[in-house]
JSON list of C-alpha atoms in Angstrom, two decimals:
[
{"chain": "A", "resi": 1, "resn": "UNK", "atom": "CA", "xyz": [49.24, 113.91, 75.11]},
{"chain": "A", "resi": 2, "resn": "UNK", "atom": "CA", "xyz": [51.85, 115.24, 77.52]},
{"chain": "A", "resi": 3, "resn": "UNK", "atom": "CA", "xyz": [51.99, 119.03, 78.06]},
{"chain": "A", "resi": 4, "resn": "UNK", "atom": "CA", "xyz": [54.96, 120.74, 76.44]},
{"chain": "A", "resi": 5, "resn": "UNK", "atom": "CA", "xyz": [57.60, 122.26, 78.69]},
{"chain": "A", "resi": 6, "resn": "UNK", "atom": "CA", "xyz": [57.61, 125.34, 76.42]},
{"chain": "A", "resi": 7, "resn": "UNK", "atom": "CA", "xyz": [54.65, 126.93, 78.15]},
{"chain": "A", "resi": 8, "resn": "UNK", "atom": "CA", "xyz": [54.18, 127.11, 81.90]},
{"chain": "A", "resi": 9, "resn": "UNK", "atom": "CA", "xyz": [51.09, 129.32, 82.26]},
{"chain": "A", "resi": 10, "resn": "UNK", "atom": "CA", "xyz": [52.89, 131.14, 85.10]},
{"chain": "A", "resi": 11, "resn": "UNK", "atom": "CA", "xyz": [53.29, 134.34, 83.06]},
{"chain": "A", "resi": 12, "resn": "UNK", "atom": "CA", "xyz": [49.73, 134.66, 81.81]},
{"chain": "A", "resi": 13, "resn": "UNK", "atom": "CA", "xyz": [48.90, 137.45, 84.27]},
{"chain": "A", "resi": 14, "resn": "UNK", "atom": "CA", "xyz": [51.89, 139.66, 83.45]},
{"chain": "A", "resi": 15, "resn": "UNK", "atom": "CA", "xyz": [54.41, 138.30, 85.95]},
{"chain": "A", "resi": 16, "resn": "UNK", "atom": "CA", "xyz": [57.58, 136.30, 85.30]},
{"chain": "A", "resi": 17, "resn": "UNK", "atom": "CA", "xyz": [60.49, 134.83, 87.23]},
{"chain": "A", "resi": 18, "resn": "UNK", "atom": "CA", "xyz": [64.05, 136.08, 87.33]},
{"chain": "A", "resi": 19, "resn": "UNK", "atom": "CA", "xyz": [66.97, 133.69, 87.68]},
{"chain": "A", "resi": 20, "resn": "UNK", "atom": "CA", "xyz": [66.54, 132.33, 91.21]},
{"chain": "A", "resi": 21, "resn": "UNK", "atom": "CA", "xyz": [62.74, 132.45, 91.14]},
{"chain": "A", "resi": 22, "resn": "UNK", "atom": "CA", "xyz": [61.94, 136.00, 92.26]},
{"chain": "A", "resi": 23, "resn": "UNK", "atom": "CA", "xyz": [58.65, 137.07, 90.61]},
{"chain": "A", "resi": 24, "resn": "UNK", "atom": "CA", "xyz": [58.47, 140.49, 88.94]},
{"chain": "A", "resi": 25, "resn": "UNK", "atom": "CA", "xyz": [56.11, 142.25, 86.50]},
{"chain": "A", "resi": 26, "resn": "UNK", "atom": "CA", "xyz": [56.95, 141.77, 82.83]},
{"chain": "A", "resi": 27, "resn": "UNK", "atom": "CA", "xyz": [57.26, 145.56, 82.61]},
{"chain": "A", "resi": 28, "resn": "UNK", "atom": "CA", "xyz": [60.14, 145.57, 85.14]},
{"chain": "A", "resi": 29, "resn": "UNK", "atom": "CA", "xyz": [63.29, 147.46, 84.08]},
{"chain": "A", "resi": 30, "resn": "UNK", "atom": "CA", "xyz": [65.33, 144.28, 84.48]},
{"chain": "A", "resi": 31, "resn": "UNK", "atom": "CA", "xyz": [63.14, 142.51, 81.91]},
{"chain": "A", "resi": 32, "resn": "UNK", "atom": "CA", "xyz": [63.43, 145.47, 79.54]},
{"chain": "A", "resi": 33, "resn": "UNK", "atom": "CA", "xyz": [67.21, 145.15, 79.78]},
{"chain": "A", "resi": 34, "resn": "UNK", "atom": "CA", "xyz": [67.55, 141.42, 79.24]},
{"chain": "A", "resi": 35, "resn": "UNK", "atom": "CA", "xyz": [64.63, 141.34, 76.80]},
{"chain": "A", "resi": 36, "resn": "UNK", "atom": "CA", "xyz": [66.46, 143.85, 74.63]},
{"chain": "A", "resi": 37, "resn": "UNK", "atom": "CA", "xyz": [69.57, 141.64, 74.81]},
{"chain": "A", "resi": 38, "resn": "UNK", "atom": "CA", "xyz": [67.38, 138.78, 73.56]},
{"chain": "A", "resi": 39, "resn": "UNK", "atom": "CA", "xyz": [66.09, 140.98, 70.73]},
{"chain": "A", "resi": 40, "resn": "UNK", "atom": "CA", "xyz": [69.67, 141.87, 69.80]},
{"chain": "A", "resi": 41, "resn": "UNK", "atom": "CA", "xyz": [70.64, 138.21, 69.81]},
{"chain": "A", "resi": 42, "resn": "UNK", "atom": "CA", "xyz": [67.77, 137.42, 67.41]},
{"chain": "A", "resi": 43, "resn": "UNK", "atom": "CA", "xyz": [68.97, 140.17, 65.07]},
{"chain": "A", "resi": 44, "resn": "UNK", "atom": "CA", "xyz": [72.51, 138.76, 65.23]},
{"chain": "A", "resi": 45, "resn": "UNK", "atom": "CA", "xyz": [71.05, 135.41, 64.17]},
{"chain": "A", "resi": 46, "resn": "UNK", "atom": "CA", "xyz": [69.40, 137.13, 61.22]},
{"chain": "A", "resi": 47, "resn": "UNK", "atom": "CA", "xyz": [72.66, 138.91, 60.38]},
{"chain": "A", "resi": 48, "resn": "UNK", "atom": "CA", "xyz": [74.40, 135.52, 60.35]},
{"chain": "A", "resi": 49, "resn": "UNK", "atom": "CA", "xyz": [71.95, 134.28, 57.71]},
{"chain": "A", "resi": 50, "resn": "UNK", "atom": "CA", "xyz": [73.24, 137.07, 55.44]},
{"chain": "A", "resi": 51, "resn": "UNK", "atom": "CA", "xyz": [76.97, 136.46, 55.95]},
{"chain": "A", "resi": 52, "resn": "UNK", "atom": "CA", "xyz": [79.05, 133.86, 54.11]},
{"chain": "A", "resi": 53, "resn": "UNK", "atom": "CA", "xyz": [82.52, 134.47, 55.57]},
{"chain": "A", "resi": 54, "resn": "UNK", "atom": "CA", "xyz": [83.32, 131.57, 57.93]},
{"chain": "A", "resi": 55, "resn": "UNK", "atom": "CA", "xyz": [85.53, 133.62, 60.26]},
{"chain": "A", "resi": 56, "resn": "UNK", "atom": "CA", "xyz": [82.88, 136.31, 60.67]},
{"chain": "A", "resi": 57, "resn": "UNK", "atom": "CA", "xyz": [80.19, 133.67, 61.25]},
{"chain": "A", "resi": 58, "resn": "UNK", "atom": "CA", "xyz": [82.31, 132.01, 63.92]},
{"chain": "A", "resi": 59, "resn": "UNK", "atom": "CA", "xyz": [82.89, 135.35, 65.64]},
{"chain": "A", "resi": 60, "resn": "UNK", "atom": "CA", "xyz": [79.19, 136.23, 65.52]},
{"chain": "A", "resi": 61, "resn": "UNK", "atom": "CA", "xyz": [78.28, 132.87, 67.03]},
{"chain": "A", "resi": 62, "resn": "UNK", "atom": "CA", "xyz": [80.66, 133.62, 69.88]},
{"chain": "A", "resi": 63, "resn": "UNK", "atom": "CA", "xyz": [78.93, 136.99, 70.28]},
{"chain": "A", "resi": 64, "resn": "UNK", "atom": "CA", "xyz": [75.60, 135.19, 70.51]},
{"chain": "A", "resi": 65, "resn": "UNK", "atom": "CA", "xyz": [76.91, 132.99, 73.32]},
{"chain": "A", "resi": 66, "resn": "UNK", "atom": "CA", "xyz": [78.18, 136.05, 75.20]},
{"chain": "A", "resi": 67, "resn": "UNK", "atom": "CA", "xyz": [74.82, 137.77, 74.70]},
{"chain": "A", "resi": 68, "resn": "UNK", "atom": "CA", "xyz": [73.20, 134.77, 76.41]},
{"chain": "A", "resi": 69, "resn": "UNK", "atom": "CA", "xyz": [75.67, 135.27, 79.25]},
{"chain": "A", "resi": 70, "resn": "UNK", "atom": "CA", "xyz": [74.79, 138.95, 79.43]},
{"chain": "A", "resi": 71, "resn": "UNK", "atom": "CA", "xyz": [71.07, 138.18, 79.40]},
{"chain": "A", "resi": 72, "resn": "UNK", "atom": "CA", "xyz": [71.56, 135.70, 82.24]},
{"chain": "A", "resi": 73, "resn": "UNK", "atom": "CA", "xyz": [73.57, 138.30, 84.15]},
{"chain": "A", "resi": 74, "resn": "UNK", "atom": "CA", "xyz": [70.81, 140.89, 83.74]},
{"chain": "A", "resi": 75, "resn": "UNK", "atom": "CA", "xyz": [68.10, 138.36, 84.68]},
{"chain": "A", "resi": 76, "resn": "UNK", "atom": "CA", "xyz": [69.83, 137.73, 88.01]},
{"chain": "A", "resi": 77, "resn": "UNK", "atom": "CA", "xyz": [68.89, 140.01, 90.88]},
{"chain": "A", "resi": 78, "resn": "UNK", "atom": "CA", "xyz": [72.09, 139.59, 92.87]},
{"chain": "A", "resi": 79, "resn": "UNK", "atom": "CA", "xyz": [70.45, 140.92, 96.03]},
{"chain": "A", "resi": 80, "resn": "UNK", "atom": "CA", "xyz": [68.47, 137.63, 96.05]},
{"chain": "A", "resi": 81, "resn": "UNK", "atom": "CA", "xyz": [70.51, 135.16, 93.98]},
{"chain": "A", "resi": 82, "resn": "UNK", "atom": "CA", "xyz": [74.19, 134.43, 93.48]},
{"chain": "A", "resi": 83, "resn": "UNK", "atom": "CA", "xyz": [75.52, 135.08, 89.98]},
{"chain": "A", "resi": 84, "resn": "UNK", "atom": "CA", "xyz": [76.55, 132.02, 88.01]},
{"chain": "A", "resi": 85, "resn": "UNK", "atom": "CA", "xyz": [80.06, 131.97, 86.56]},
{"chain": "A", "resi": 86, "resn": "UNK", "atom": "CA", "xyz": [78.74, 131.50, 83.01]},
{"chain": "A", "resi": 87, "resn": "UNK", "atom": "CA", "xyz": [76.78, 134.75, 83.39]},
{"chain": "A", "resi": 88, "resn": "UNK", "atom": "CA", "xyz": [79.89, 136.89, 83.71]},
{"chain": "A", "resi": 89, "resn": "UNK", "atom": "CA", "xyz": [81.47, 139.10, 81.07]},
{"chain": "A", "resi": 90, "resn": "UNK", "atom": "CA", "xyz": [85.26, 139.07, 81.30]},
{"chain": "A", "resi": 91, "resn": "UNK", "atom": "CA", "xyz": [88.11, 141.32, 80.27]},
{"chain": "A", "resi": 92, "resn": "UNK", "atom": "CA", "xyz": [88.94, 138.69, 77.63]},
{"chain": "A", "resi": 93, "resn": "UNK", "atom": "CA", "xyz": [85.46, 139.08, 76.10]},
{"chain": "A", "resi": 94, "resn": "UNK", "atom": "CA", "xyz": [86.01, 142.83, 75.78]},
{"chain": "A", "resi": 95, "resn": "UNK", "atom": "CA", "xyz": [89.53, 142.37, 74.40]},
{"chain": "A", "resi": 96, "resn": "UNK", "atom": "CA", "xyz": [88.13, 139.92, 71.82]},
{"chain": "A", "resi": 97, "resn": "UNK", "atom": "CA", "xyz": [85.78, 142.65, 70.58]},
{"chain": "A", "resi": 98, "resn": "UNK", "atom": "CA", "xyz": [88.48, 145.32, 70.61]},
{"chain": "A", "resi": 99, "resn": "UNK", "atom": "CA", "xyz": [90.86, 143.12, 68.61]},
{"chain": "A", "resi": 100, "resn": "UNK", "atom": "CA", "xyz": [88.14, 142.38, 66.06]},
{"chain": "A", "resi": 101, "resn": "UNK", "atom": "CA", "xyz": [87.34, 146.09, 65.77]},
{"chain": "A", "resi": 102, "resn": "UNK", "atom": "CA", "xyz": [91.02, 146.94, 65.29]},
{"chain": "A", "resi": 103, "resn": "UNK", "atom": "CA", "xyz": [91.38, 144.28, 62.58]},
{"chain": "A", "resi": 104, "resn": "UNK", "atom": "CA", "xyz": [88.23, 145.31, 60.72]},
{"chain": "A", "resi": 105, "resn": "UNK", "atom": "CA", "xyz": [88.96, 149.01, 60.98]},
{"chain": "A", "resi": 106, "resn": "UNK", "atom": "CA", "xyz": [92.65, 148.81, 60.00]},
{"chain": "A", "resi": 107, "resn": "UNK", "atom": "CA", "xyz": [91.92, 148.97, 56.28]},
{"chain": "A", "resi": 108, "resn": "UNK", "atom": "CA", "xyz": [89.63, 151.99, 56.42]},
{"chain": "A", "resi": 109, "resn": "UNK", "atom": "CA", "xyz": [90.17, 155.50, 57.68]},
{"chain": "A", "resi": 110, "resn": "UNK", "atom": "CA", "xyz": [87.46, 157.59, 59.30]},
{"chain": "A", "resi": 111, "resn": "UNK", "atom": "CA", "xyz": [85.91, 159.84, 56.66]},
{"chain": "A", "resi": 112, "resn": "UNK", "atom": "CA", "xyz": [82.74, 160.87, 58.45]},
{"chain": "A", "resi": 113, "resn": "UNK", "atom": "CA", "xyz": [79.34, 159.59, 59.40]},
{"chain": "A", "resi": 114, "resn": "UNK", "atom": "CA", "xyz": [77.83, 157.05, 57.03]},
{"chain": "A", "resi": 115, "resn": "UNK", "atom": "CA", "xyz": [74.19, 156.39, 56.32]},
{"chain": "A", "resi": 116, "resn": "UNK", "atom": "CA", "xyz": [73.00, 152.96, 57.48]},
{"chain": "A", "resi": 117, "resn": "UNK", "atom": "CA", "xyz": [72.48, 150.57, 54.60]},
{"chain": "A", "resi": 118, "resn": "UNK", "atom": "CA", "xyz": [74.31, 149.08, 51.68]},
{"chain": "A", "resi": 119, "resn": "UNK", "atom": "CA", "xyz": [74.63, 145.33, 51.17]},
{"chain": "A", "resi": 120, "resn": "UNK", "atom": "CA", "xyz": [72.05, 143.21, 53.05]},
{"chain": "A", "resi": 121, "resn": "UNK", "atom": "CA", "xyz": [74.58, 142.07, 55.67]},
{"chain": "A", "resi": 122, "resn": "UNK", "atom": "CA", "xyz": [75.78, 145.63, 56.25]},
{"chain": "A", "resi": 123, "resn": "UNK", "atom": "CA", "xyz": [72.22, 146.89, 56.63]},
{"chain": "A", "resi": 124, "resn": "UNK", "atom": "CA", "xyz": [71.56, 144.12, 59.16]},
{"chain": "A", "resi": 125, "resn": "UNK", "atom": "CA", "xyz": [74.71, 145.19, 61.04]},
{"chain": "A", "resi": 126, "resn": "UNK", "atom": "CA", "xyz": [73.30, 148.68, 61.38]},
{"chain": "A", "resi": 127, "resn": "UNK", "atom": "CA", "xyz": [70.09, 147.27, 62.86]},
{"chain": "A", "resi": 128, "resn": "UNK", "atom": "CA", "xyz": [72.20, 145.21, 65.28]},
{"chain": "A", "resi": 129, "resn": "UNK", "atom": "CA", "xyz": [74.21, 148.34, 66.12]},
{"chain": "A", "resi": 130, "resn": "UNK", "atom": "CA", "xyz": [71.13, 150.40, 66.94]},
{"chain": "A", "resi": 131, "resn": "UNK", "atom": "CA", "xyz": [69.48, 147.62, 68.97]},
{"chain": "A", "resi": 132, "resn": "UNK", "atom": "CA", "xyz": [72.79, 147.24, 70.78]},
{"chain": "A", "resi": 133, "resn": "UNK", "atom": "CA", "xyz": [72.75, 150.95, 71.63]},
{"chain": "A", "resi": 134, "resn": "UNK", "atom": "CA", "xyz": [69.18, 150.56, 72.91]},
{"chain": "A", "resi": 135, "resn": "UNK", "atom": "CA", "xyz": [70.33, 147.61, 75.02]},
{"chain": "A", "resi": 136, "resn": "UNK", "atom": "CA", "xyz": [72.97, 149.85, 76.56]},
{"chain": "A", "resi": 137, "resn": "UNK", "atom": "CA", "xyz": [70.34, 152.49, 77.34]},
{"chain": "A", "resi": 138, "resn": "UNK", "atom": "CA", "xyz": [68.08, 149.84, 78.93]},
{"chain": "A", "resi": 139, "resn": "UNK", "atom": "CA", "xyz": [70.98, 148.64, 81.07]},
{"chain": "A", "resi": 140, "resn": "UNK", "atom": "CA", "xyz": [71.69, 152.19, 82.24]},
{"chain": "A", "resi": 141, "resn": "UNK", "atom": "CA", "xyz": [67.98, 152.73, 82.92]},
{"chain": "A", "resi": 142, "resn": "UNK", "atom": "CA", "xyz": [67.99, 149.56, 85.06]},
{"chain": "A", "resi": 143, "resn": "UNK", "atom": "CA", "xyz": [70.80, 151.05, 87.13]},
{"chain": "A", "resi": 144, "resn": "UNK", "atom": "CA", "xyz": [68.92, 154.31, 87.54]},
{"chain": "A", "resi": 145, "resn": "UNK", "atom": "CA", "xyz": [65.45, 152.89, 88.23]},
{"chain": "A", "resi": 146, "resn": "UNK", "atom": "CA", "xyz": [66.45, 150.02, 90.51]},
{"chain": "A", "resi": 147, "resn": "UNK", "atom": "CA", "xyz": [69.40, 151.77, 92.16]},
{"chain": "A", "resi": 148, "resn": "UNK", "atom": "CA", "xyz": [71.75, 148.92, 91.27]},
{"chain": "A", "resi": 149, "resn": "UNK", "atom": "CA", "xyz": [75.25, 149.11, 89.93]},
{"chain": "A", "resi": 150, "resn": "UNK", "atom": "CA", "xyz": [75.84, 146.85, 86.94]},
{"chain": "A", "resi": 151, "resn": "UNK", "atom": "CA", "xyz": [79.24, 145.37, 86.32]},
{"chain": "A", "resi": 152, "resn": "UNK", "atom": "CA", "xyz": [81.47, 147.74, 84.35]},
{"chain": "A", "resi": 153, "resn": "UNK", "atom": "CA", "xyz": [82.57, 144.85, 82.12]},
{"chain": "A", "resi": 154, "resn": "UNK", "atom": "CA", "xyz": [78.98, 144.16, 81.08]},
{"chain": "A", "resi": 155, "resn": "UNK", "atom": "CA", "xyz": [78.47, 147.82, 80.15]},
{"chain": "A", "resi": 156, "resn": "UNK", "atom": "CA", "xyz": [81.81, 147.97, 78.36]},
{"chain": "A", "resi": 157, "resn": "UNK", "atom": "CA", "xyz": [81.04, 144.79, 76.41]},
{"chain": "A", "resi": 158, "resn": "UNK", "atom": "CA", "xyz": [77.73, 146.10, 75.06]},
{"chain": "A", "resi": 159, "resn": "UNK", "atom": "CA", "xyz": [79.31, 149.45, 74.21]},
{"chain": "A", "resi": 160, "resn": "UNK", "atom": "CA", "xyz": [82.15, 147.79, 72.27]},
{"chain": "A", "resi": 161, "resn": "UNK", "atom": "CA", "xyz": [79.73, 145.45, 70.56]},
{"chain": "A", "resi": 162, "resn": "UNK", "atom": "CA", "xyz": [77.89, 148.36, 68.95]},
{"chain": "A", "resi": 163, "resn": "UNK", "atom": "CA", "xyz": [81.24, 149.64, 67.65]},
{"chain": "A", "resi": 164, "resn": "UNK", "atom": "CA", "xyz": [81.97, 146.17, 66.28]},
{"chain": "A", "resi": 165, "resn": "UNK", "atom": "CA", "xyz": [78.70, 146.16, 64.32]},
{"chain": "A", "resi": 166, "resn": "UNK", "atom": "CA", "xyz": [79.60, 149.56, 62.84]},
{"chain": "A", "resi": 167, "resn": "UNK", "atom": "CA", "xyz": [82.99, 148.42, 61.51]},
{"chain": "A", "resi": 168, "resn": "UNK", "atom": "CA", "xyz": [81.57, 145.04, 60.44]},
{"chain": "A", "resi": 169, "resn": "UNK", "atom": "CA", "xyz": [78.95, 146.89, 58.37]},
{"chain": "A", "resi": 170, "resn": "UNK", "atom": "CA", "xyz": [81.74, 148.79, 56.63]},
{"chain": "A", "resi": 171, "resn": "UNK", "atom": "CA", "xyz": [83.64, 145.52, 56.00]},
{"chain": "A", "resi": 172, "resn": "UNK", "atom": "CA", "xyz": [80.58, 143.73, 54.63]},
{"chain": "A", "resi": 173, "resn": "UNK", "atom": "CA", "xyz": [79.91, 146.63, 52.25]},
{"chain": "A", "resi": 174, "resn": "UNK", "atom": "CA", "xyz": [83.54, 146.50, 51.16]},
{"chain": "A", "resi": 175, "resn": "UNK", "atom": "CA", "xyz": [83.35, 142.73, 50.56]},
{"chain": "A", "resi": 176, "resn": "UNK", "atom": "CA", "xyz": [80.16, 143.22, 48.53]},
{"chain": "A", "resi": 177, "resn": "UNK", "atom": "CA", "xyz": [81.66, 146.07, 46.50]},
{"chain": "A", "resi": 178, "resn": "UNK", "atom": "CA", "xyz": [79.11, 148.56, 47.82]},
{"chain": "A", "resi": 179, "resn": "UNK", "atom": "CA", "xyz": [80.21, 152.15, 48.37]},
{"chain": "A", "resi": 180, "resn": "UNK", "atom": "CA", "xyz": [79.39, 153.81, 51.68]},
{"chain": "A", "resi": 181, "resn": "UNK", "atom": "CA", "xyz": [77.14, 156.84, 51.52]},
{"chain": "A", "resi": 182, "resn": "UNK", "atom": "CA", "xyz": [78.48, 159.60, 53.71]},
{"chain": "A", "resi": 183, "resn": "UNK", "atom": "CA", "xyz": [76.23, 162.02, 55.49]},
{"chain": "A", "resi": 184, "resn": "UNK", "atom": "CA", "xyz": [75.66, 165.12, 53.36]},
{"chain": "A", "resi": 185, "resn": "UNK", "atom": "CA", "xyz": [75.91, 167.79, 56.05]},
{"chain": "A", "resi": 186, "resn": "UNK", "atom": "CA", "xyz": [74.47, 170.45, 53.75]},
{"chain": "A", "resi": 187, "resn": "UNK", "atom": "CA", "xyz": [71.17, 168.46, 53.51]},
{"chain": "A", "resi": 188, "resn": "UNK", "atom": "CA", "xyz": [70.00, 170.66, 50.65]}
]
């Protein structure tokens, strides 16, 4: 039987290759950054299994494609390898998120912090939101640890994406008829 291309055996000792072939430890800050993007993308896939609205599903699939682009961007050490065009985040990608946020948020006014949860899709959005925030922190840590400057558009995209998941959670709760639970600041 022919060996599958899925496994290579080249990472069995804790090393892996970046885009372009440079070998680094699997604990490298760059892997933490793009690995967290991959984790986020998996959670977006799970979120999609909980959503029925075709327009939202289409938008989320586009987000997944852009997360692949972001992961590819982060997996490319540009001091050794040229960045591929498909690995770039553009102003249009950010504007797409901002427009979606504006549309989703138009019907609701800010009333305060809400507790994560509600309908299954909304709860999944909150997980996506928090993993997205962790992704942002991993990207910033990569800059700090490796003394590299990541593209502002990539950082902006991931920041806006977490905001998108917040307003999408509110929308999915609204569609499901589930009331938001606002933070009780007295906590008594």
